N, CA, C and O atoms as a Tinker XYZ file with bonds, in Angstrom:
   428  protein
     1  N    -16.862000   26.732000   -1.860000    73     2
     2  CA   -17.980000   26.295000   -1.101000    64     1     3
     3  C    -17.484000   25.367000    0.070000    63     2     4     5
     4  O    -16.941000   24.302000   -0.226000    81     3
     5  N    -17.648000   25.726000    1.379000    73     3     6
     6  CA   -17.012000   24.920000    2.370000    64     5     7
     7  C    -17.721000   23.580000    2.665000    63     6     8     9
     8  O    -17.119000   22.649000    3.199000    81     7
     9  N    -19.006000   23.513000    2.306000    73     7    10
    10  CA   -19.713000   22.111000    2.474000    64     9    11
    11  C    -19.159000   21.107000    1.439000    63    10    12    13
    12  O    -19.013000   19.928000    1.762000    81    11
    13  N    -18.866000   21.523000    0.277000    73    11    14
    14  CA   -18.317000   20.552000   -0.790000    64    13    15
    15  C    -16.928000   20.087000   -0.272000    63    14    16    17
    16  O    -16.657000   18.887000   -0.239000    81    15
    17  N    -16.098000   20.985000    0.109000    73    15    18
    18  CA   -14.691000   20.535000    0.682000    64    17    19
    19  C    -14.855000   19.665000    1.725000    63    18    20    21
    20  O    -14.029000   18.758000    1.833000    81    19
    21  N    -15.908000   19.767000    2.658000    73    19    22
    22  CA   -15.924000   18.789000    3.843000    64    21    23
    23  C    -16.546000   17.401000    3.390000    63    22    24    25
    24  O    -16.296000   16.365000    4.006000    81    23
    25  N    -17.356000   17.442000    2.296000    73    23    26
    26  CA   -17.893000   16.200000    1.746000    64    25    27
    27  C    -16.664000   15.448000    0.982000    63    26    28    29
    28  O    -16.556000   14.224000    1.052000    81    27
    29  N    -15.826000   16.180000    0.313000    73    27    30
    30  CA   -14.578000   15.600000   -0.257000    64    29    31
    31  C    -13.678000   14.961000    0.595000    63    30    32    33
    32  O    -13.136000   13.887000    0.333000    81    31
    33  N    -13.481000   15.746000    1.825000    73    31    34
    34  CA   -12.508000   15.091000    2.698000    64    33    35
    35  C    -13.141000   13.859000    3.403000    63    34    36    37
    36  O    -12.445000   12.891000    3.711000    81    35
    37  N    -14.563000   13.917000    3.667000    73    35    38
    38  CA   -15.011000   12.734000    4.188000    64    37    39
    39  C    -14.933000   11.479000    3.217000    63    38    40    41
    40  O    -14.695000   10.335000    3.604000    81    39
    41  N    -15.132000   11.799000    2.094000    73    39    42
    42  CA   -15.066000   10.710000    0.893000    64    41    43
    43  C    -13.711000   10.226000    0.905000    63    42    44    45
    44  O    -13.548000    9.006000    0.920000    81    43
    45  N    -12.727000   10.984000    0.901000    73    43    46
    46  CA   -11.245000   10.595000    0.910000    64    45    47
    47  C    -10.821000    9.810000    2.129000    63    46    48    49
    48  O     -9.938000    8.960000    2.013000    81    47
    49  N    -11.436000   10.064000    3.362000    73    47    50
    50  CA   -11.054000    9.400000    4.436000    64    49    51
    51  C    -11.557000    8.016000    4.698000    63    50    52    53
    52  O    -11.125000    7.302000    5.604000    81    51
    53  N    -12.567000    7.653000    3.788000    73    51    54
    54  CA   -13.148000    6.266000    3.787000    64    53    55
    55  C    -12.621000    5.426000    2.643000    63    54    56    57
    56  O    -13.029000    4.271000    2.522000    81    55
    57  N    -11.783000    5.907000    1.838000    73    55    58
    58  CA   -11.235000    5.178000    0.751000    64    57    59
    59  C    -10.134000    4.163000    1.280000    63    58    60    61
    60  O     -9.163000    4.463000    1.974000    81    59
    61  N    -10.487000    2.868000    0.803000    73    59    62
    62  CA    -9.487000    1.884000    1.239000    64    61    63
    63  C     -8.195000    1.855000    0.580000    63    62    64    65
    64  O     -8.085000    2.355000   -0.539000    81    63
    65  N     -7.193000    1.310000    1.173000    73    63    66
    66  CA    -5.716000    1.269000    0.432000    64    65    67
    67  C     -5.806000    0.806000   -0.894000    63    66    68    69
    68  O     -6.555000   -0.130000   -1.174000    81    67
    69  N     -5.098000    1.386000   -1.756000    73    67    70
    70  CA    -5.093000    0.884000   -3.124000    64    69    71
    71  C     -4.713000   -0.495000   -3.304000    63    70    72    73
    72  O     -5.221000   -1.142000   -4.220000    81    71
    73  N     -3.814000   -1.043000   -2.469000    73    71    74
    74  CA    -3.329000   -2.366000   -2.631000    64    73    75
    75  C     -4.486000   -3.311000   -2.546000    63    74    76    77
    76  O     -4.368000   -4.409000   -3.091000    81    75
    77  N     -5.624000   -2.991000   -1.902000    73    75    78
    78  CA    -6.732000   -3.967000   -1.750000    64    77    79
    79  C     -7.497000   -4.179000   -3.132000    63    78    80    81
    80  O     -7.762000   -3.223000   -3.860000    81    79
    81  N     -7.816000   -5.416000   -3.428000    73    79    82
    82  CA    -8.401000   -5.662000   -4.687000    64    81    83
    83  C     -9.903000   -5.375000   -4.760000    63    82    84    85
    84  O    -10.617000   -5.939000   -5.589000    81    83
    85  N    -10.323000   -4.569000   -3.959000    73    83    86
    86  CA   -11.733000   -4.089000   -3.873000    64    85    87
    87  C    -12.015000   -2.937000   -3.019000    63    86    88    89
    88  O    -11.306000   -2.573000   -2.081000    81    87
    89  N    -13.115000   -2.385000   -3.413000    73    87    90
    90  CA   -13.619000   -1.302000   -2.421000    64    89    91
    91  C    -14.832000   -1.641000   -1.825000    63    90    92    93
    92  O    -15.427000   -2.673000   -2.135000    81    91
    93  N    -15.267000   -0.809000   -0.947000    73    91    94
    94  CA   -16.480000   -1.074000   -0.193000    64    93    95
    95  C    -17.443000    0.201000   -0.289000    63    94    96    97
    96  O    -16.935000    1.320000   -0.220000    81    95
    97  N    -18.701000    0.066000   -0.431000    73    95    98
    98  CA   -19.652000    1.167000   -0.748000    64    97    99
    99  C    -19.591000    2.221000    0.472000    63    98   100   101
   100  O    -19.511000    3.444000    0.357000    81    99
   101  N    -19.641000    1.540000    1.562000    73    99   102
   102  CA   -19.937000    2.361000    2.821000    64   101   103
   103  C    -18.881000    2.071000    3.961000    63   102   104   105
   104  O    -19.240000    1.967000    5.133000    81   103
   105  N    -17.717000    1.959000    3.612000    73   103   106
   106  CA   -16.782000    1.817000    4.725000    64   105   107
   107  C    -16.456000    3.199000    5.511000    63   106   108   109
   108  O    -16.502000    4.321000    5.008000    81   107
   109  N    -16.122000    2.885000    6.830000    73   107   110
   110  CA   -15.962000    3.964000    7.623000    64   109   111
   111  C    -14.612000    4.041000    8.209000    63   110   112   113
   112  O    -14.203000    3.071000    8.846000    81   111
   113  N    -13.861000    5.109000    8.061000    73   111   114
   114  CA   -12.337000    5.067000    8.714000    64   113   115
   115  C    -12.510000    5.132000   10.282000    63   114   116   117
   116  O    -13.250000    5.946000   10.835000    81   115
   117  N    -11.826000    4.284000   10.870000    73   115   118
   118  CA   -11.726000    4.347000   12.429000    64   117   119
   119  C    -10.287000    4.801000   12.716000    63   118   120   121
   120  O     -9.348000    4.219000   12.172000    81   119
   121  N    -10.108000    5.751000   13.496000    73   119   122
   122  CA    -8.815000    6.220000   13.957000    64   121   123
   123  C     -8.165000    4.952000   14.563000    63   122   124   125
   124  O     -8.864000    3.983000   14.859000    81   123
   125  N     -6.844000    4.962000   14.743000    73   123   126
   126  CA    -5.910000    4.066000   15.136000    64   125   127
   127  C     -6.349000    3.544000   16.591000    63   126   128   129
   128  O     -6.516000    2.344000   16.809000    81   127
   129  N     -6.523000    4.525000   17.561000    73   127   130
   130  CA    -6.936000    4.293000   18.816000    64   129   131
   131  C     -8.118000    3.508000   19.011000    63   130   132   133
   132  O     -8.130000    2.545000   19.778000    81   131
   133  N     -9.178000    3.904000   18.302000    73   131   134
   134  CA   -10.597000    3.122000   18.246000    64   133   135
   135  C    -10.369000    1.881000   17.619000    63   134   136   137
   136  O    -10.684000    0.864000   18.237000    81   135
   137  N     -9.870000    1.796000   16.488000    73   135   138
   138  CA    -9.781000    0.452000   15.684000    64   137   139
   139  C     -8.887000   -0.503000   16.703000    63   138   140   141
   140  O     -9.324000   -1.633000   16.918000    81   139
   141  N     -7.787000   -0.136000   17.269000    73   139   142
   142  CA    -7.057000   -1.110000   17.996000    64   141   143
   143  C     -7.791000   -1.494000   19.268000    63   142   144   145
   144  O     -7.699000   -2.636000   19.719000    81   143
   145  N     -8.461000   -0.622000   19.805000    73   143   146
   146  CA    -9.213000   -0.807000   21.082000    64   145   147
   147  C    -10.362000   -1.865000   20.775000    63   146   148   149
   148  O    -10.399000   -2.885000   21.464000    81   147
   149  N    -11.269000   -1.672000   19.804000    73   147   150
   150  CA   -12.225000   -2.424000   19.284000    64   149   151
   151  C    -11.870000   -3.883000   19.046000    63   150   152   153
   152  O    -12.465000   -4.845000   19.531000    81   151
   153  N    -10.807000   -3.916000   18.224000    73   151   154
   154  CA   -10.363000   -5.361000   17.835000    64   153   155
   155  C     -9.605000   -6.102000   18.944000    63   154   156   157
   156  O     -9.168000   -7.228000   18.706000    81   155
   157  N     -9.437000   -5.568000   20.063000    73   155   158
   158  CA    -8.789000   -6.097000   21.120000    64   157   159
   159  C     -9.879000   -6.322000   22.213000    63   158   160   161
   160  O     -9.515000   -6.762000   23.304000    81   159
   161  N    -11.059000   -6.073000   22.008000    73   159   162
   162  CA   -12.203000   -6.397000   22.778000    64   161   163
   163  C    -12.582000   -7.877000   22.926000    63   162   164   165
   164  O    -12.455000   -8.660000   21.985000    81   163
   165  N    -13.065000   -8.254000   24.165000    73   163   166
   166  CA   -13.501000   -9.749000   24.188000    64   165   167
   167  C    -14.678000  -10.026000   23.259000    63   166   168   169
   168  O    -15.630000   -9.245000   23.241000    81   167
   169  N    -14.650000  -10.936000   22.612000    73   167   170
   170  CA   -15.806000  -11.320000   21.636000    64   169   171
   171  C    -15.496000  -10.849000   20.309000    63   170   172   173
   172  O    -16.295000  -11.180000   19.434000    81   171
   173  N    -14.438000  -10.100000   19.952000    73   171   174
   174  CA   -14.085000   -9.583000   18.594000    64   173   175
   175  C    -13.138000  -10.583000   18.204000    63   174   176   177
   176  O    -12.167000  -10.754000   18.941000    81   175
   177  N    -13.264000  -11.300000   17.122000    73   175   178
   178  CA   -12.422000  -12.253000   16.655000    64   177   179
   179  C    -11.772000  -12.014000   15.229000    63   178   180   181
   180  O    -12.468000  -11.466000   14.374000    81   179
   181  N    -10.532000  -12.379000   14.940000    73   179   182
   182  CA    -9.924000  -12.209000   13.699000    64   181   183
   183  C    -10.440000  -13.539000   13.020000    63   182   184   185
   184  O    -10.320000  -14.693000   13.434000    81   183
   185  N    -11.021000  -13.095000   11.917000    73   183   186
   186  CA   -11.591000  -14.153000   11.028000    64   185   187
   187  C    -10.655000  -14.674000   10.048000    63   186   188   189
   188  O    -10.499000  -15.881000    9.863000    81   187
   189  N     -9.991000  -13.704000    9.378000    73   187   190
   190  CA    -9.131000  -14.054000    8.263000    64   189   191
   191  C     -7.830000  -12.969000    8.276000    63   190   192   193
   192  O     -7.943000  -11.789000    8.610000    81   191
   193  N     -6.866000  -13.464000    7.944000    73   191   194
   194  CA    -5.639000  -12.547000    7.585000    64   193   195
   195  C     -4.972000  -12.888000    6.323000    63   194   196   197
   196  O     -4.651000  -14.043000    6.041000    81   195
   197  N     -4.759000  -11.844000    5.544000    73   195   198
   198  CA    -4.268000  -12.012000    4.115000    64   197   199
   199  C     -3.014000  -11.249000    4.048000    63   198   200   201
   200  O     -2.908000  -10.239000    4.744000    81   199
   201  N     -2.041000  -11.629000    3.275000    73   199   202
   202  CA    -0.864000  -10.956000    3.155000    64   201   203
   203  C     -0.658000  -10.692000    1.582000    63   202   204   205
   204  O     -0.886000  -11.560000    0.740000    81   203
   205  N     -0.184000   -9.353000    1.267000    73   203   206
   206  CA     0.123000   -8.989000   -0.012000    64   205   207
   207  C      1.609000   -9.424000   -0.314000    63   206   208   209
   208  O      2.521000   -9.070000    0.433000    81   207
   209  N      1.809000  -10.147000   -1.352000    73   207   210
   210  CA     3.142000  -10.685000   -1.794000    64   209   211
   211  C      4.136000   -9.620000   -1.824000    63   210   212   213
   212  O      5.152000   -9.663000   -1.130000    81   211
   213  N      3.846000   -8.630000   -2.645000    73   211   214
   214  CA     4.778000   -7.628000   -3.103000    64   213   215
   215  C      5.118000   -6.637000   -2.089000    63   214   216   217
   216  O      6.281000   -6.371000   -1.786000    81   215
   217  N      4.100000   -6.100000   -1.574000    73   215   218
   218  CA     4.202000   -4.990000   -0.553000    64   217   219
   219  C      4.394000   -5.465000    0.887000    63   218   220   221
   220  O      4.855000   -4.680000    1.716000    81   219
   221  N      4.120000   -6.491000    1.162000    73   219   222
   222  CA     4.144000   -7.016000    2.652000    64   221   223
   223  C      2.994000   -6.585000    3.500000    63   222   224   225
   224  O      2.976000   -6.912000    4.686000    81   223
   225  N      2.060000   -5.894000    2.992000    73   223   226
   226  CA     0.792000   -5.421000    3.763000    64   225   227
   227  C      0.072000   -6.642000    4.168000    63   226   228   229
   228  O      0.119000   -7.668000    3.489000    81   227
   229  N     -0.615000   -6.540000    5.305000    73   227   230
   230  CA    -1.510000   -7.526000    5.794000    64   229   231
   231  C     -2.897000   -6.996000    5.861000    63   230   232   233
   232  O     -3.029000   -5.783000    6.023000    81   231
   233  N     -3.870000   -7.698000    5.764000    73   231   234
   234  CA    -5.317000   -7.358000    5.847000    64   233   235
   235  C     -5.797000   -8.411000    6.726000    63   234   236   237
   236  O     -5.618000   -9.606000    6.489000    81   235
   237  N     -6.466000   -7.916000    7.836000    73   235   238
   238  CA    -7.138000   -8.819000    8.861000    64   237   239
   239  C     -8.502000   -8.288000    8.883000    63   238   240   241
   240  O     -8.777000   -7.089000    8.866000    81   239
   241  N     -9.445000   -9.377000    8.927000    73   239   242
   242  CA   -10.939000   -9.178000    8.975000    64   241   243
   243  C    -11.265000   -9.651000   10.235000    63   242   244   245
   244  O    -10.917000  -10.785000   10.564000    81   243
   245  N    -12.057000   -8.737000   11.183000    73   243   246
   246  CA   -12.471000   -9.083000   12.347000    64   245   247
   247  C    -13.943000   -9.027000   12.282000    63   246   248   249
   248  O    -14.506000   -8.162000   11.612000    81   247
   249  N    -14.620000   -9.966000   12.989000    73   247   250
   250  CA   -16.007000   -9.881000   13.262000    64   249   251
   251  C    -16.283000   -9.081000   14.483000    63   250   252   253
   252  O    -16.110000   -9.622000   15.575000    81   251
   253  N    -16.711000   -7.801000   14.414000    73   251   254
   254  CA   -17.008000   -7.125000   15.434000    64   253   255
   255  C    -18.417000   -7.303000   16.124000    63   254   256   257
   256  O    -18.547000   -7.353000   17.347000    81   255
   257  N    -19.327000   -7.382000   15.340000    73   255   258
   258  CA   -20.706000   -7.746000   15.761000    64   257   259
   259  C    -21.248000   -8.767000   14.641000    63   258   260   261
   260  O    -20.529000   -9.079000   13.692000    81   259
   261  N    -22.438000   -9.228000   14.785000    73   259   262
   262  CA   -23.193000  -10.120000   13.860000    64   261   263
   263  C    -23.178000   -9.500000   12.371000    63   262   264   265
   264  O    -23.051000  -10.204000   11.369000    81   263
   265  N    -23.314000   -8.175000   12.348000    73   263   266
   266  CA   -23.536000   -7.565000   11.089000    64   265   267
   267  C    -22.235000   -6.605000   10.571000    63   266   268   269
   268  O    -22.139000   -6.160000    9.427000    81   267
   269  N    -21.399000   -6.415000   11.503000    73   267   270
   270  CA   -20.301000   -5.351000   11.363000    64   269   271
   271  C    -18.904000   -6.222000   11.239000    63   270   272   273
   272  O    -18.679000   -7.208000   11.941000    81   271
   273  N    -18.035000   -5.729000   10.278000    73   271   274
   274  CA   -16.753000   -6.149000   10.394000    64   273   275
   275  C    -15.770000   -5.072000   10.354000    63   274   276   277
   276  O    -16.026000   -3.992000    9.823000    81   275
   277  N    -14.529000   -5.371000   10.962000    73   275   278
   278  CA   -13.480000   -4.218000   10.975000    64   277   279
   279  C    -12.287000   -4.832000   10.020000    63   278   280   281
   280  O    -11.911000   -5.999000   10.129000    81   279
   281  N    -11.812000   -4.023000    9.198000    73   279   282
   282  CA   -10.709000   -4.303000    8.440000    64   281   283
   283  C     -9.374000   -3.808000    9.136000    63   282   284   285
   284  O     -9.377000   -2.636000    9.510000    81   283
   285  N     -8.486000   -4.395000    9.305000    73   283   286
   286  CA    -7.164000   -3.852000    9.769000    64   285   287
   287  C     -6.116000   -3.961000    8.787000    63   286   288   289
   288  O     -5.687000   -5.065000    8.451000    81   287
   289  N     -5.676000   -2.876000    8.303000    73   287   290
   290  CA    -4.579000   -3.048000    7.259000    64   289   291
   291  C     -3.192000   -2.551000    7.926000    63   290   292   293
   292  O     -3.119000   -1.449000    8.470000    81   291
   293  N     -2.250000   -3.318000    7.856000    73   291   294
   294  CA    -0.919000   -3.124000    8.471000    64   293   295
   295  C      0.047000   -2.951000    7.367000    63   294   296   297
   296  O      0.029000   -3.746000    6.427000    81   295
   297  N      0.983000   -1.868000    7.413000    73   295   298
   298  CA     2.017000   -1.780000    6.433000    64   297   299
   299  C      3.237000   -2.497000    7.089000    63   298   300   301
   300  O      3.313000   -2.655000    8.307000    81   299
   301  N      4.233000   -2.940000    6.166000    73   299   302
   302  CA     5.393000   -3.543000    6.642000    64   301   303
   303  C      6.130000   -2.881000    7.801000    63   302   304   305
   304  O      6.869000   -3.524000    8.547000    81   303
   305  N      5.890000   -1.488000    7.936000    73   303   306
   306  CA     6.576000   -0.628000    8.806000    64   305   307
   307  C      5.748000   -0.636000   10.277000    63   306   308   309
   308  O      6.165000   -0.106000   11.307000    81   307
   309  N      4.526000   -1.335000   10.132000    73   307   310
   310  CA     3.756000   -1.525000   11.393000    64   309   311
   311  C      2.654000   -0.508000   11.484000    63   310   312   313
   312  O      1.896000   -0.513000   12.454000    81   311
   313  N      2.528000    0.426000   10.441000    73   311   314
   314  CA     1.462000    1.418000   10.620000    64   313   315
   315  C      0.074000    0.683000   10.388000    63   314   316   317
   316  O      0.009000   -0.082000    9.426000    81   315
   317  N     -0.869000    0.831000   11.071000    73   315   318
   318  CA    -2.067000    0.214000   10.979000    64   317   319
   319  C     -3.276000    1.255000   10.676000    63   318   320   321
   320  O     -3.279000    2.347000   11.246000    81   319
   321  N     -4.217000    0.922000    9.842000    73   319   322
   322  CA    -5.398000    1.689000    9.675000    64   321   323
   323  C     -6.687000    0.735000    9.836000    63   322   324   325
   324  O     -6.589000   -0.437000    9.473000    81   323
   325  N     -7.816000    1.191000   10.341000    73   323   326
   326  CA    -8.849000    0.439000   10.579000    64   325   327
   327  C    -10.095000    1.023000    9.788000    63   326   328   329
   328  O    -10.245000    2.235000    9.635000    81   327
   329  N    -10.874000    0.184000    9.354000    73   327   330
   330  CA   -12.189000    0.532000    8.655000    64   329   331
   331  C    -13.230000   -0.339000    9.116000    63   330   332   333
   332  O    -13.039000   -1.543000    9.288000    81   331
   333  N    -14.450000    0.298000    9.343000    73   331   334
   334  CA   -15.632000   -0.560000    9.709000    64   333   335
   335  C    -16.471000   -0.719000    8.446000    63   334   336   337
   336  O    -16.527000    0.197000    7.625000    81   335
   337  N    -17.080000   -1.787000    8.290000    73   335   338
   338  CA   -18.015000   -2.052000    7.208000    64   337   339
   339  C    -19.092000   -2.902000    7.539000    63   338   340   341
   340  O    -19.073000   -3.447000    8.642000    81   339
   341  N    -20.044000   -3.106000    6.747000    73   339   342
   342  CA   -21.192000   -4.101000    6.945000    64   341   343
   343  C    -20.725000   -5.295000    6.514000    63   342   344   345
   344  O    -20.087000   -5.349000    5.462000    81   343
   345  N    -20.951000   -6.299000    7.187000    73   343   346
   346  CA   -20.426000   -7.762000    6.764000    64   345   347
   347  C    -21.026000   -8.138000    5.390000    63   346   348   349
   348  O    -20.347000   -8.692000    4.525000    81   347
   349  N    -22.246000   -7.835000    5.235000    73   347   350
   350  CA   -23.009000   -8.184000    3.905000    64   349   351
   351  C    -22.267000   -7.441000    2.734000    63   350   352   353
   352  O    -22.256000   -7.987000    1.631000    81   351
   353  N    -21.605000   -6.143000    2.922000    73   351   354
   354  CA   -20.931000   -5.700000    1.894000    64   353   355
   355  C    -19.581000   -6.387000    1.577000    63   354   356   357
   356  O    -19.193000   -6.492000    0.414000    81   355
   357  N    -18.941000   -6.807000    2.529000    73   355   358
   358  CA   -17.649000   -7.383000    2.441000    64   357   359
   359  C    -17.594000   -8.914000    1.859000    63   358   360   361
   360  O    -16.627000   -9.283000    1.193000    81   359
   361  N    -18.640000   -9.735000    2.140000    73   359   362
   362  CA   -18.616000  -11.077000    1.923000    64   361   363
   363  C    -18.535000  -11.326000    0.405000    63   362   364   365
   364  O    -17.663000  -12.129000    0.072000    81   363
   365  N    -19.232000  -10.824000   -0.513000    73   363   366
   366  CA   -18.994000  -11.057000   -1.891000    64   365   367
   367  C    -17.574000  -10.549000   -2.458000    63   366   368   369
   368  O    -17.091000  -11.004000   -3.494000    81   367
   369  N    -17.025000   -9.668000   -1.757000    73   367   370
   370  CA   -15.684000   -9.224000   -2.188000    64   369   371
   371  C    -14.469000  -10.058000   -1.886000    63   370   372   373
   372  O    -13.409000   -9.932000   -2.498000    81   371
   373  N    -14.679000  -10.923000   -0.901000    73   371   374
   374  CA   -13.706000  -11.765000   -0.374000    64   373   375
   375  C    -13.262000  -12.622000   -1.364000    63   374   376   377
   376  O    -12.106000  -13.037000   -1.278000    81   375
   377  N    -14.052000  -13.011000   -2.406000    73   375   378
   378  CA   -13.630000  -13.875000   -3.488000    64   377   379
   379  C    -12.642000  -13.337000   -4.325000    63   378   380   381
   380  O    -11.896000  -14.063000   -4.982000    81   379
   381  N    -12.574000  -11.807000   -4.352000    73   379   382
   382  CA   -11.511000  -11.228000   -5.079000    64   381   383
   383  C    -10.256000  -11.440000   -4.480000    63   382   384   385
   384  O     -9.265000  -11.670000   -5.172000    81   383
   385  N    -10.210000  -11.374000   -3.096000    73   383   386
   386  CA    -8.859000  -11.781000   -2.467000    64   385   387
   387  C     -8.323000  -13.266000   -2.779000    63   386   388   389
   388  O     -7.130000  -13.540000   -2.914000    81   387
   389  N     -9.358000  -14.158000   -2.871000    73   387   390
   390  CA    -9.092000  -15.448000   -3.111000    64   389   391
   391  C     -8.457000  -15.617000   -4.549000    63   390   392   393
   392  O     -7.541000  -16.406000   -4.778000    81   391
   393  N     -9.028000  -14.810000   -5.475000    73   391   394
   394  CA    -8.677000  -14.956000   -6.894000    64   393   395
   395  C     -7.345000  -14.136000   -7.161000    63   394   396   397
   396  O     -6.646000  -14.393000   -8.141000    81   395
   397  N     -7.036000  -13.185000   -6.296000    73   395   398
   398  CA    -5.893000  -12.329000   -6.649000    64   397   399
   399  C     -4.525000  -13.034000   -6.457000    63   398   400   401
   400  O     -4.239000  -13.667000   -5.441000    81   399
   401  N     -3.771000  -12.880000   -7.442000    73   399   402
   402  CA    -2.528000  -13.636000   -7.477000    64   401   403
   403  C     -1.620000  -13.001000   -6.365000    63   402   404   405
   404  O     -0.817000  -13.736000   -5.791000    81   403
   405  N     -1.702000  -11.753000   -6.053000    73   403   406
   406  CA    -0.633000  -11.220000   -5.155000    64   405   407
   407  C     -1.151000  -11.196000   -3.732000    63   406   408   409
   408  O     -0.475000  -10.553000   -2.929000    81   407
   409  N     -2.243000  -11.796000   -3.296000    73   407   410
   410  CA    -2.678000  -11.877000   -1.970000    64   409   411
   411  C     -2.817000  -13.325000   -1.611000    63   410   412   413
   412  O     -3.393000  -14.148000   -2.322000    81   411
   413  N     -2.282000  -13.564000   -0.524000    73   411   414
   414  CA    -2.405000  -15.084000   -0.050000    64   413   415
   415  C     -2.959000  -14.937000    1.373000    63   414   416   417
   416  O     -2.711000  -13.987000    2.117000    81   415
   417  N     -3.807000  -16.081000    1.690000    73   415   418
   418  CA    -4.442000  -16.086000    3.042000    64   417   419
   419  C     -3.422000  -16.922000    4.041000    63   418   420   421
   420  O     -2.978000  -18.035000    3.760000    81   419
   421  N     -3.164000  -16.290000    5.101000    73   419   422
   422  CA    -2.440000  -16.978000    6.194000    64   421   423
   423  C     -3.315000  -18.125000    6.903000    63   422   424   425
   424  O     -4.504000  -17.931000    7.152000    81   423
   425  N     -2.804000  -19.069000    7.148000    73   423   426
   426  CA    -3.472000  -20.166000    7.700000    64   425   427
   427  C     -3.011000  -20.355000    9.212000    63   426   428
   428  O     -3.478000  -21.270000    9.890000    81   427
Protein backbone atom coordinates (compact mmCIF):
# COMPACT_ATOMS: atom_id res chain seq x y z
CA UNK A 1 0.00 0.00 0.00
CA UNK A 2 1.79 3.13 -1.23
CA UNK A 3 0.08 5.49 1.20
CA UNK A 4 1.28 3.53 4.22
CA UNK A 5 4.87 3.59 2.97
CA UNK A 6 4.72 7.36 2.55
CA UNK A 7 3.37 7.79 6.08
CA UNK A 8 6.13 5.60 7.48
CA UNK A 9 8.77 7.61 5.62
CA UNK A 10 7.32 10.87 6.95
CA UNK A 11 7.29 9.56 10.52
CA UNK A 12 10.88 8.36 10.18
CA UNK A 13 12.10 11.72 8.89
CA UNK A 14 10.85 13.57 12.00
CA UNK A 15 12.45 11.26 14.55
CA UNK A 16 14.97 13.12 16.67
CA UNK A 17 18.47 11.65 17.02
CA UNK A 18 18.66 8.84 19.59
CA UNK A 19 21.33 10.66 21.63
CA UNK A 20 18.74 13.22 22.76
CA UNK A 21 17.08 12.30 26.08
CA UNK A 22 13.60 13.23 24.82
CA UNK A 23 11.30 13.06 21.84
CA UNK A 24 8.85 15.66 20.56
CA UNK A 25 5.31 14.87 19.44
CA UNK A 26 5.27 17.06 16.35
CA UNK A 27 8.82 17.91 15.33
CA UNK A 28 9.38 18.66 11.66
CA UNK A 29 12.62 17.80 9.89
CA UNK A 30 14.10 20.79 8.10
CA UNK A 31 16.61 20.26 5.33
CA UNK A 32 20.13 21.52 6.01
CA UNK A 33 19.80 24.47 3.63
CA UNK A 34 16.52 25.65 5.16
CA UNK A 35 17.64 25.06 8.74
CA UNK A 36 20.95 26.86 8.36
CA UNK A 37 19.31 29.76 6.53
CA UNK A 38 16.56 30.22 9.12
CA UNK A 39 18.95 30.03 12.09
CA UNK A 40 21.21 32.66 10.49
CA UNK A 41 18.37 35.16 9.97
CA UNK A 42 18.28 38.40 11.90
CA UNK A 43 16.10 38.05 14.98
CA UNK A 44 16.69 34.31 15.39
CA UNK A 45 18.72 33.76 18.53
CA UNK A 46 20.50 30.73 19.94
CA UNK A 47 18.95 30.33 23.37
CA UNK A 48 20.88 27.31 24.65
CA UNK A 49 23.63 24.99 23.51
CA UNK A 50 24.21 21.57 25.03
CA UNK A 51 27.03 19.07 24.51
CA UNK A 52 26.80 15.28 24.82
CA UNK A 53 29.83 14.18 26.86
CA UNK A 54 30.32 10.79 25.20
CA UNK A 55 29.57 11.46 21.54
CA UNK A 56 30.56 15.12 21.22
CA UNK A 57 27.22 15.96 19.59
CA UNK A 58 25.82 19.39 20.27
CA UNK A 59 22.23 20.54 20.49
CA UNK A 60 21.42 24.21 19.98
CA UNK A 61 17.95 25.57 20.68
CA UNK A 62 17.03 28.61 18.57
CA UNK A 63 14.04 30.88 19.14
CA UNK A 64 12.70 31.27 15.61
CA UNK A 65 9.42 32.97 16.51
CA UNK A 66 7.48 33.55 19.71
CA UNK A 67 5.96 30.07 19.43
CA UNK A 68 8.50 28.14 17.34
CA UNK A 69 11.93 26.74 18.14
CA UNK A 70 14.51 25.15 15.91
CA UNK A 71 16.74 22.41 17.23
CA UNK A 72 20.13 22.20 15.57
CA UNK A 73 21.98 18.91 16.16
CA UNK A 74 25.63 18.77 15.10
CA UNK A 75 27.82 15.67 15.03
CA UNK A 76 31.54 15.81 15.91
CA UNK A 77 32.24 15.53 12.16
CA UNK A 78 30.25 18.74 11.58
CA UNK A 79 27.10 17.26 10.03
CA UNK A 80 24.04 19.28 11.05
CA UNK A 81 20.37 18.39 11.14
CA UNK A 82 17.59 20.82 11.97
CA UNK A 83 14.14 20.25 13.40
CA UNK A 84 11.28 22.69 13.94
CA UNK A 85 8.97 22.33 16.93
CA UNK A 86 6.46 24.22 19.02
CA UNK A 87 8.12 26.00 21.95
CA UNK A 88 5.36 24.77 24.25
CA UNK A 89 6.27 21.15 23.39
CA UNK A 90 9.98 21.69 24.06
CA UNK A 91 9.84 23.60 27.35
CA UNK A 92 8.90 20.69 29.67
CA UNK A 93 11.51 18.46 28.02
CA UNK A 94 14.43 20.78 28.70
CA UNK A 95 14.43 19.54 32.30
CA UNK A 96 15.50 16.13 30.94
CA UNK A 97 18.62 17.75 29.50
CA UNK A 98 19.33 19.40 32.86
CA UNK A 99 18.91 16.04 34.63
CA UNK A 100 20.84 13.94 32.12
CA UNK A 101 24.33 13.00 33.31
CA UNK A 102 25.67 12.79 29.75
CA UNK A 103 24.55 16.27 28.60
CA UNK A 104 26.03 19.53 29.82
CA UNK A 105 24.99 23.05 29.01
CA UNK A 106 27.57 25.36 27.49
CA UNK A 107 27.79 28.72 29.18
